[in-house]
mmCIF file of C-alpha atoms in Angstrom:
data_model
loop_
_atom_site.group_PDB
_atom_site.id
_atom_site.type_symbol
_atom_site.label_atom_id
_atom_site.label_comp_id
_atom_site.label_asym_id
_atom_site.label_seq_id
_atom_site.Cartn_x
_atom_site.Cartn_y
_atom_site.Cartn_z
ATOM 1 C CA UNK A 1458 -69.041 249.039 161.877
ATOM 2 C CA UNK A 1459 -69.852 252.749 162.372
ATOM 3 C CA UNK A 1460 -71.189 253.993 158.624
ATOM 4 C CA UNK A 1461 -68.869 256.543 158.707
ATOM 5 C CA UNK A 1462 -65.769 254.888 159.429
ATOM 6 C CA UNK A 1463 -66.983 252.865 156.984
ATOM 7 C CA UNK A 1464 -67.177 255.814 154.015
ATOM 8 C CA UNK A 1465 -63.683 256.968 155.166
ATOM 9 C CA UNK A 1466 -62.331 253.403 154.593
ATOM 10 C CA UNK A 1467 -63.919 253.504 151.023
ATOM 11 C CA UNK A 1468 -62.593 256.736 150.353
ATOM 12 C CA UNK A 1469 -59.305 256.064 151.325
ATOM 13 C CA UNK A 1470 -58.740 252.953 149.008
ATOM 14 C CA UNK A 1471 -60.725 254.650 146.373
ATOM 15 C CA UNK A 1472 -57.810 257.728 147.006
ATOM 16 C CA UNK A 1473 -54.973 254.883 147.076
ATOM 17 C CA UNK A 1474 -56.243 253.045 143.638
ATOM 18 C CA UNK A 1475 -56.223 255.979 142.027
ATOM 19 C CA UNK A 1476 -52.801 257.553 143.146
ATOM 20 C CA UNK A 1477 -51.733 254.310 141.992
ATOM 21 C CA UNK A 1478 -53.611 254.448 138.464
ATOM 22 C CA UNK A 1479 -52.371 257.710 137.661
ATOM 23 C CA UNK A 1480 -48.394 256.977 139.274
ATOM 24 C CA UNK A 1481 -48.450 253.842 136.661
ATOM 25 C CA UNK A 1482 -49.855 256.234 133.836
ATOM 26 C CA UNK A 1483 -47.539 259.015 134.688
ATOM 27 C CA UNK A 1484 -44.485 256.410 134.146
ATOM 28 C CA UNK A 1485 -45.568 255.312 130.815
ATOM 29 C CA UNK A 1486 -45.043 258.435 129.422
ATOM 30 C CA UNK A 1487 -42.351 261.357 129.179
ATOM 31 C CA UNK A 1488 -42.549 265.160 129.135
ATOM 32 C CA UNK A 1489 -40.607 267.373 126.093
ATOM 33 C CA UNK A 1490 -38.714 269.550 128.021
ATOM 34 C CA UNK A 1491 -36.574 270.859 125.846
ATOM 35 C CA UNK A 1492 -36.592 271.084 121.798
ATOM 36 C CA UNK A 1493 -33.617 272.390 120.197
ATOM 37 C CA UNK A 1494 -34.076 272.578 115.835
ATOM 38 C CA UNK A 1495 -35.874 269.558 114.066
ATOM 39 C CA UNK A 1496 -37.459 267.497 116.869
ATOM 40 C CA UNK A 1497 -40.266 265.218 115.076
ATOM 41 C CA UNK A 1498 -42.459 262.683 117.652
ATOM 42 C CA UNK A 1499 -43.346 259.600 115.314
ATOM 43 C CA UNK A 1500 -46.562 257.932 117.486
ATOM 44 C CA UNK A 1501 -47.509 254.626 116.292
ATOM 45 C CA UNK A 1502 -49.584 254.363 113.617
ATOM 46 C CA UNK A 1503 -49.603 257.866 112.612
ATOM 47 C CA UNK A 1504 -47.699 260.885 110.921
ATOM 48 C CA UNK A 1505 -44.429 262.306 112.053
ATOM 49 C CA UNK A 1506 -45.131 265.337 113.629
ATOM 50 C CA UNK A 1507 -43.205 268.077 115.197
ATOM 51 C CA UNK A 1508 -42.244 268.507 118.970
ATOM 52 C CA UNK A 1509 -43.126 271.249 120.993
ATOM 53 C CA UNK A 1510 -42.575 272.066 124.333
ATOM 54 C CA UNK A 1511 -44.252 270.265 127.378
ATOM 55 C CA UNK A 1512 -45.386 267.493 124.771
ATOM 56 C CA UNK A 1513 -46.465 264.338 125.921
ATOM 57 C CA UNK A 1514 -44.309 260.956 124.628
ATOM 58 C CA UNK A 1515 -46.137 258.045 125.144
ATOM 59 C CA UNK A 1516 -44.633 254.290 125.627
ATOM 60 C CA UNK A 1517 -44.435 252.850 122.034
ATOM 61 C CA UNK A 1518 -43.237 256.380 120.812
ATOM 62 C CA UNK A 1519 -40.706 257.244 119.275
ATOM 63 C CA UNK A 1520 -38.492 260.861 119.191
ATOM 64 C CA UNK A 1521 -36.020 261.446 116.087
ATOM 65 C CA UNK A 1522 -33.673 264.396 115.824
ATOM 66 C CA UNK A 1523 -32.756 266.008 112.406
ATOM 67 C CA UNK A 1524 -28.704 267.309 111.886
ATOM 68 C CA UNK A 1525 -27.636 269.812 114.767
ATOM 69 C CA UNK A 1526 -30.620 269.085 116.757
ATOM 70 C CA UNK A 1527 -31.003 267.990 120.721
ATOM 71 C CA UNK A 1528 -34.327 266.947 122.515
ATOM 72 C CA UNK A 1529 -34.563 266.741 125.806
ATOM 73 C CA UNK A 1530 -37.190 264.415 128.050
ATOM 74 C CA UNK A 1531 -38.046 264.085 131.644
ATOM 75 C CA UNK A 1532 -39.889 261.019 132.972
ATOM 76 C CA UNK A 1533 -42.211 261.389 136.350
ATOM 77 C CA UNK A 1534 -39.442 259.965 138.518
ATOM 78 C CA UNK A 1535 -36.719 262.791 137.336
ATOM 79 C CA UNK A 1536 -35.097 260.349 134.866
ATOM 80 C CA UNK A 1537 -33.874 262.634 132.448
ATOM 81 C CA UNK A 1538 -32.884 261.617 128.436
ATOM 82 C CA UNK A 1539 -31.186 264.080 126.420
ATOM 83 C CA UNK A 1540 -30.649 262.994 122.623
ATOM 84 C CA UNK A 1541 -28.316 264.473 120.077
ATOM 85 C CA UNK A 1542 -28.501 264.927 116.541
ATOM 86 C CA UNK A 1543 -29.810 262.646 113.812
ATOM 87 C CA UNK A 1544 -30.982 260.124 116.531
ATOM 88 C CA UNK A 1545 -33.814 257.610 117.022
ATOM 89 C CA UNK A 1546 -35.379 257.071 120.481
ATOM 90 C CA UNK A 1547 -37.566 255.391 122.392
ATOM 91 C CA UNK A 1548 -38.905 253.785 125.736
ATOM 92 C CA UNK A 1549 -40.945 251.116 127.198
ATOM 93 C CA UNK A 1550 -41.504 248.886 130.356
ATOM 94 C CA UNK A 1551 -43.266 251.846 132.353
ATOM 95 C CA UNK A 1552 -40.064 253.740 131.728
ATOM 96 C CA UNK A 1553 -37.634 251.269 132.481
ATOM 97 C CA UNK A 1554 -35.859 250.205 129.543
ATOM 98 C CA UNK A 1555 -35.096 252.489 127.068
ATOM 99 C CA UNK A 1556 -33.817 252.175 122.770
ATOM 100 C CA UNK A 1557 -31.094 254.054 121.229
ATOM 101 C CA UNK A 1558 -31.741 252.622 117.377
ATOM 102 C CA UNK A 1559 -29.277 255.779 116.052
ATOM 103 C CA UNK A 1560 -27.448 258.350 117.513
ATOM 104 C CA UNK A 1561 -26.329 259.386 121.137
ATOM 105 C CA UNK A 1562 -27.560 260.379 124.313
ATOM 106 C CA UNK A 1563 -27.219 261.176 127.751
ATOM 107 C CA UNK A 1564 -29.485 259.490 130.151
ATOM 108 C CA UNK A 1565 -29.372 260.335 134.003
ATOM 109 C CA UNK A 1566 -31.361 258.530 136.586
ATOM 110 C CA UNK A 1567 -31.894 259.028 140.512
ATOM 111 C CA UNK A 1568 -30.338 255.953 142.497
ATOM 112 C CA UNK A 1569 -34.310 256.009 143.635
ATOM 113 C CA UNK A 1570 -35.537 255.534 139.869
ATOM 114 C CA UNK A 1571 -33.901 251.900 140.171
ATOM 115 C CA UNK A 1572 -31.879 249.788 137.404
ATOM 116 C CA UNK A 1573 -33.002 250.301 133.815
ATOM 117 C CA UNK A 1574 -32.000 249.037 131.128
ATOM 118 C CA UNK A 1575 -30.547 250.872 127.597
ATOM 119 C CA UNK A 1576 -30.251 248.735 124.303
ATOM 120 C CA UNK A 1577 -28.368 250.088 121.534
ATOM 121 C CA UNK A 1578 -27.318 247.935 118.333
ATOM 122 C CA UNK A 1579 -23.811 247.406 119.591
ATOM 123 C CA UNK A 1580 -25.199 246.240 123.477
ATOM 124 C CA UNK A 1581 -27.207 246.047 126.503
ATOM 125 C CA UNK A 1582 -27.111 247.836 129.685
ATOM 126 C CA UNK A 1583 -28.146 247.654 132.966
ATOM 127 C CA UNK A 1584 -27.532 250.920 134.922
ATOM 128 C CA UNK A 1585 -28.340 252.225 138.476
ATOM 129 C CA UNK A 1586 -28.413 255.770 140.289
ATOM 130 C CA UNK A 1587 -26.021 257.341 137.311
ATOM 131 C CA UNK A 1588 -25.201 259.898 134.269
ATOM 132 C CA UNK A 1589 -23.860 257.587 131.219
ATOM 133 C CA UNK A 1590 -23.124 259.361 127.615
ATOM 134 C CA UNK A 1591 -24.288 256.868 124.921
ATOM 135 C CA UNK A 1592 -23.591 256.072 121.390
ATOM 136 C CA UNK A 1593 -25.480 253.600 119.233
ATOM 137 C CA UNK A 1594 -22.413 252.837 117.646
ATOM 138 C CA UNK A 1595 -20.894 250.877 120.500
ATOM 139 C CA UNK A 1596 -19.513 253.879 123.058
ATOM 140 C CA UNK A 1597 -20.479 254.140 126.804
ATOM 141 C CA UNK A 1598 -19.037 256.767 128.708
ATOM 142 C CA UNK A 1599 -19.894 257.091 132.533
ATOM 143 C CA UNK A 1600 -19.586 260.070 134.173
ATOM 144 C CA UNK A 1601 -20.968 258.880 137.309
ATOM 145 C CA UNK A 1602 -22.432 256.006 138.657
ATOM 146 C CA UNK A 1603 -22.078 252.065 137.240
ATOM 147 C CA UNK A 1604 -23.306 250.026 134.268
ATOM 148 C CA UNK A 1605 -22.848 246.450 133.364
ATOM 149 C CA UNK A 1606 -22.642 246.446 129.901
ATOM 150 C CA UNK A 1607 -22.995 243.274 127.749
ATOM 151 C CA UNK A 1608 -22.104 243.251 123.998
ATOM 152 C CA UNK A 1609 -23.871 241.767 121.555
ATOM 153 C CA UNK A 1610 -21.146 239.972 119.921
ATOM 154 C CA UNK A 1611 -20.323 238.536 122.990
ATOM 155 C CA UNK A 1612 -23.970 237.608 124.363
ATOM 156 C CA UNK A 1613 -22.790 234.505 126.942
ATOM 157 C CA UNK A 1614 -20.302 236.620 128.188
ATOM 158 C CA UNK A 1615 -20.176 237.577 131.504
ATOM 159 C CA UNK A 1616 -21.182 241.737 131.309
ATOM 160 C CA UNK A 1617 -18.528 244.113 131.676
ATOM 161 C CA UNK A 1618 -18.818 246.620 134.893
ATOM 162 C CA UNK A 1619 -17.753 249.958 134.280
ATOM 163 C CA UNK A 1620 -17.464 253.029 137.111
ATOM 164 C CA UNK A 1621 -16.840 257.018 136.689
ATOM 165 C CA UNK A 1622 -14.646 257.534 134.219
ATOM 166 C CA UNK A 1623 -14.457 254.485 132.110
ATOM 167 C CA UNK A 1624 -15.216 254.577 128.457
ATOM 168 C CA UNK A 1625 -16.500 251.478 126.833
ATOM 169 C CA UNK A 1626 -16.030 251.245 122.966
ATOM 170 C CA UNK A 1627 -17.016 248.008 121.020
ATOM 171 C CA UNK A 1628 -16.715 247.641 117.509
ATOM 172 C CA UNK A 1629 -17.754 243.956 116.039
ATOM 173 C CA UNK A 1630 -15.907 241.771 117.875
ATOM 174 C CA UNK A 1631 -13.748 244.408 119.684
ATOM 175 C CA UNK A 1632 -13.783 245.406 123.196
ATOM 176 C CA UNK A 1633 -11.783 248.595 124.121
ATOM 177 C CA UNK A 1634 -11.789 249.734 127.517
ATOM 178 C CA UNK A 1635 -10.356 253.191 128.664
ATOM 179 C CA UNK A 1636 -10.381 255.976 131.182
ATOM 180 C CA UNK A 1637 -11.744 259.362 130.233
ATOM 181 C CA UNK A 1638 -11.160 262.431 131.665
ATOM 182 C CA UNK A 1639 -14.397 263.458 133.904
ATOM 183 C CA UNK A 1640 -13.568 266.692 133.948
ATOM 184 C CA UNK A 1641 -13.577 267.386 130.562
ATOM 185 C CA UNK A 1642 -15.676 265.564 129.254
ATOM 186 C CA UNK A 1643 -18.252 267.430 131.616
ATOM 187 C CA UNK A 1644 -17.066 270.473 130.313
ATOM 188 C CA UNK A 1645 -17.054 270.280 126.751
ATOM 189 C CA UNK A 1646 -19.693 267.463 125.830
ATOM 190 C CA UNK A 1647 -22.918 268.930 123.749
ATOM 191 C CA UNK A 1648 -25.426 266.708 125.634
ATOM 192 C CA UNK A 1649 -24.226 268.271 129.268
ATOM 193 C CA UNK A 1650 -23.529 271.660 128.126
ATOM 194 C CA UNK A 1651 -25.838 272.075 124.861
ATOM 195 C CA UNK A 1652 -29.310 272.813 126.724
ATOM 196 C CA UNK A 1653 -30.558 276.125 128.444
ATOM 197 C CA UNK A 1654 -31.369 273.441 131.620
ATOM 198 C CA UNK A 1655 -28.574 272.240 133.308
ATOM 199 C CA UNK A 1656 -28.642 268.831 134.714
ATOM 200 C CA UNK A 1657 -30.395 268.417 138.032
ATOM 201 C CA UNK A 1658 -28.554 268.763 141.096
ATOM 202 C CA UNK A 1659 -28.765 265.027 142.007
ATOM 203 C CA UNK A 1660 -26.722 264.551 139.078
ATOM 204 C CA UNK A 1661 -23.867 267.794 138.888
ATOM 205 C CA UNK A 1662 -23.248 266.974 142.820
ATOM 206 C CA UNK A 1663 -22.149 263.296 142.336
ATOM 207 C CA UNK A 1664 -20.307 264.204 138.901
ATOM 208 C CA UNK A 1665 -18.107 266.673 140.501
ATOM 209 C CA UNK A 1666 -17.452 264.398 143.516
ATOM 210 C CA UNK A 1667 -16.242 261.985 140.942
ATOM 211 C CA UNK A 1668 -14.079 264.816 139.144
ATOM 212 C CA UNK A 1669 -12.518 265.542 142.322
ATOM 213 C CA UNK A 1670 -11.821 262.317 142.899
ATOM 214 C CA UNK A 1671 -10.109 261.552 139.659
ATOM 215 C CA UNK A 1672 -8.268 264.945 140.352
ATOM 216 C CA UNK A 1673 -7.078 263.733 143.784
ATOM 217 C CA UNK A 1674 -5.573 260.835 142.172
ATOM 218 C CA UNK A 1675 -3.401 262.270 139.234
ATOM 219 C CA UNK A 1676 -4.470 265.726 138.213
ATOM 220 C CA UNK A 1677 -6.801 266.953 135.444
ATOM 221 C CA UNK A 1678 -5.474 264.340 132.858
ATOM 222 C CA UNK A 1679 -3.787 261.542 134.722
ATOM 223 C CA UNK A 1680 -1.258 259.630 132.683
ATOM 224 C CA UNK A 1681 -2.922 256.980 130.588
ATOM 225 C CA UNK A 1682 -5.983 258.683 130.704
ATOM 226 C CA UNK A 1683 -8.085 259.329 127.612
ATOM 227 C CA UNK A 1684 -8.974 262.608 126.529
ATOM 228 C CA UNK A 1685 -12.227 261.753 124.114
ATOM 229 C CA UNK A 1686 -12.362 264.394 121.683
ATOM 230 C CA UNK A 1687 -15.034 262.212 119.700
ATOM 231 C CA UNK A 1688 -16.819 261.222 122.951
ATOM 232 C CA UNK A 1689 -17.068 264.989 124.292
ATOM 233 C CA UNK A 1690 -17.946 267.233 121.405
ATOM 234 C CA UNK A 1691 -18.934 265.157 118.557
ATOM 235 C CA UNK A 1692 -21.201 262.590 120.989
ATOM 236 C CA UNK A 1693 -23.695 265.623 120.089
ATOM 237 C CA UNK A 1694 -23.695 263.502 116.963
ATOM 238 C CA UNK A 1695 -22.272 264.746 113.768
ATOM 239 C CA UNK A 1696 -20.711 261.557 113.721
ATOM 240 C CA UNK A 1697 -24.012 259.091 113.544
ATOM 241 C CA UNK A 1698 -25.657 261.474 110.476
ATOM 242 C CA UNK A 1699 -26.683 260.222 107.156
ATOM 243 C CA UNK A 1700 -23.740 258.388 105.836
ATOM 244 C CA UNK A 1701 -21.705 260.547 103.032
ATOM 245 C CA UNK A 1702 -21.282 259.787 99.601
ATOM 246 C CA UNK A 1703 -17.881 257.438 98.846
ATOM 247 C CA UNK A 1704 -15.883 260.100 96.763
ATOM 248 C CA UNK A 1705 -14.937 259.710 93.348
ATOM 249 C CA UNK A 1706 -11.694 257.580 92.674
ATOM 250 C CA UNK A 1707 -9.378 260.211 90.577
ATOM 251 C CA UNK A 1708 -9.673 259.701 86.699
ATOM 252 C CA UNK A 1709 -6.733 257.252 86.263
ATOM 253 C CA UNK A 1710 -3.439 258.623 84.730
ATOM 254 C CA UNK A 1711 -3.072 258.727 80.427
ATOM 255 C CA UNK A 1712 -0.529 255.678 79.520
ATOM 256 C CA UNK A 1713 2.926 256.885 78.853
ATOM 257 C CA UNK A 1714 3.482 257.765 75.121
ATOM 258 C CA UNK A 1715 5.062 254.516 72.960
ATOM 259 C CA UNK A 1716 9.227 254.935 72.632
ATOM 260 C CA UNK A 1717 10.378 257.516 69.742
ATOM 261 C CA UNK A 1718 7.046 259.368 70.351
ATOM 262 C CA UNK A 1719 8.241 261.356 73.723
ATOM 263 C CA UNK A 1720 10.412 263.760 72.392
ATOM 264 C CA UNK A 1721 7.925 265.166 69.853
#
């Protein structure tokens, strides 16, 4: 073999190995691309320490939001995680599965990114080419694309498929399903509307296709569908802070004075 077709050869699967090194690195870890108040990066086996822009998140590491705070992260493949306040979150499997342990999110993948897969305490999920809202307190909302969902409480079950518009809410052994209003939720929820970046186009395109789908077929709130105040505004995540003190019970009433005291 001519010595120099040889070197080209070597060069070219020395280029390839490394493309390939550097891809597999690249989807181990996640770029800060937004930081919005208390944004802390806890790495393992070290301090807490405060998130800045264009930080690196590695697999095994973990991003926690104080109250009224948002984080956004971008992954090498465009998947994009934004997380509300006073949530935990994390990511493993070369940035295919990916823990909610508090709080919400919203998570939006290209259909080329694959299926990943989202655990939060209440479920599982397996979800493909989408934009899903997220609660660790048992709420999916999808505003586009599908997720097969699969409660905990019900693990042999067979997992439930949602589509736009459907709102999953489990709560122990309780399975509501409902249909949300796209449009407004869109409109109005902090994790779409709470960043300087708006989500990519590959996400607003198929979103509004949905919405105008859902329009077609009923108007802006079709009857029986389900305006979700909590799910729009409060996913942002008021709701999932530090749990409040259980008020005092009132001091109880003085027993009623003995007969022929009452009139002085």
């Amino acid at each position: 073999m001519n010595k120099n077709i040889l070197g080209y050869l070597l060069i070219a699967f020395f280029v390839a190995g490394a493309a390939n090194f550097f891809s597999g690195a690249q989807t181990k870890e996640a770029r800060v691309t937004a930081v919005i108040k208390d944004v802390h990066v806890l790495a393992h086996n070290a301090q807490p320490r405060p998130a800045s822009l264009n930080d690196v998140v590695v697999e095994g590491s973990a991003v926690r939001t104080g109250g009224d705070s948002r984080a956004e992260l971008t992954f090498a493949d465009q998947t994009l995680t934004r997380i509300g306040a006073n949530s935990v979150f994390s990511f493993g499997a070369g940035g295919k599965e990916f823990d909610l342990a508090s709080g919400a999110m919203l998570l939006a993948a290209p259909k080329s990114a694959g299926t990943l897969k989202v655990n939060t305490a209440a479920a599982t999920a397996a979800v493909s080419g989408f934009t899903i809202l997220f609660d660790s307190k048992g709420k999916t909302i999808v505003l586009e694309g599908e997720a097969c969902v699969r409660p905990k409480a019900h693990p042999n079950d067979p997992c439930i498929v949602l589509h736009a518009g459907d709102m999953l809410f489990l709560n122990g052994n309780r399975v509501e399903r409902q249909k949300i209003n796209i449009e407004k939720i869109f409109r109005t929820a902090g994790l779409v509307n709470g960043f300087k970046n708006k989500l990519p186009p590959w996400s607003i395109a198929p979103i509004n296709t949905e919405i105008t789908n859902q329009n077609n077929n009923g108007g802006t709130n079709p009857g029986g569908y389900y305006n979700d105040q909590t799910g729009s505004n409060s996913i942002n995540q008021k709701q999932n802070g530090p749990p409040q003190p259980t008020p005092k019970p009132p001091p109880p009433s003085p027993p009623p004075s003995p007969p022929g005291l009452q009139n002085g």
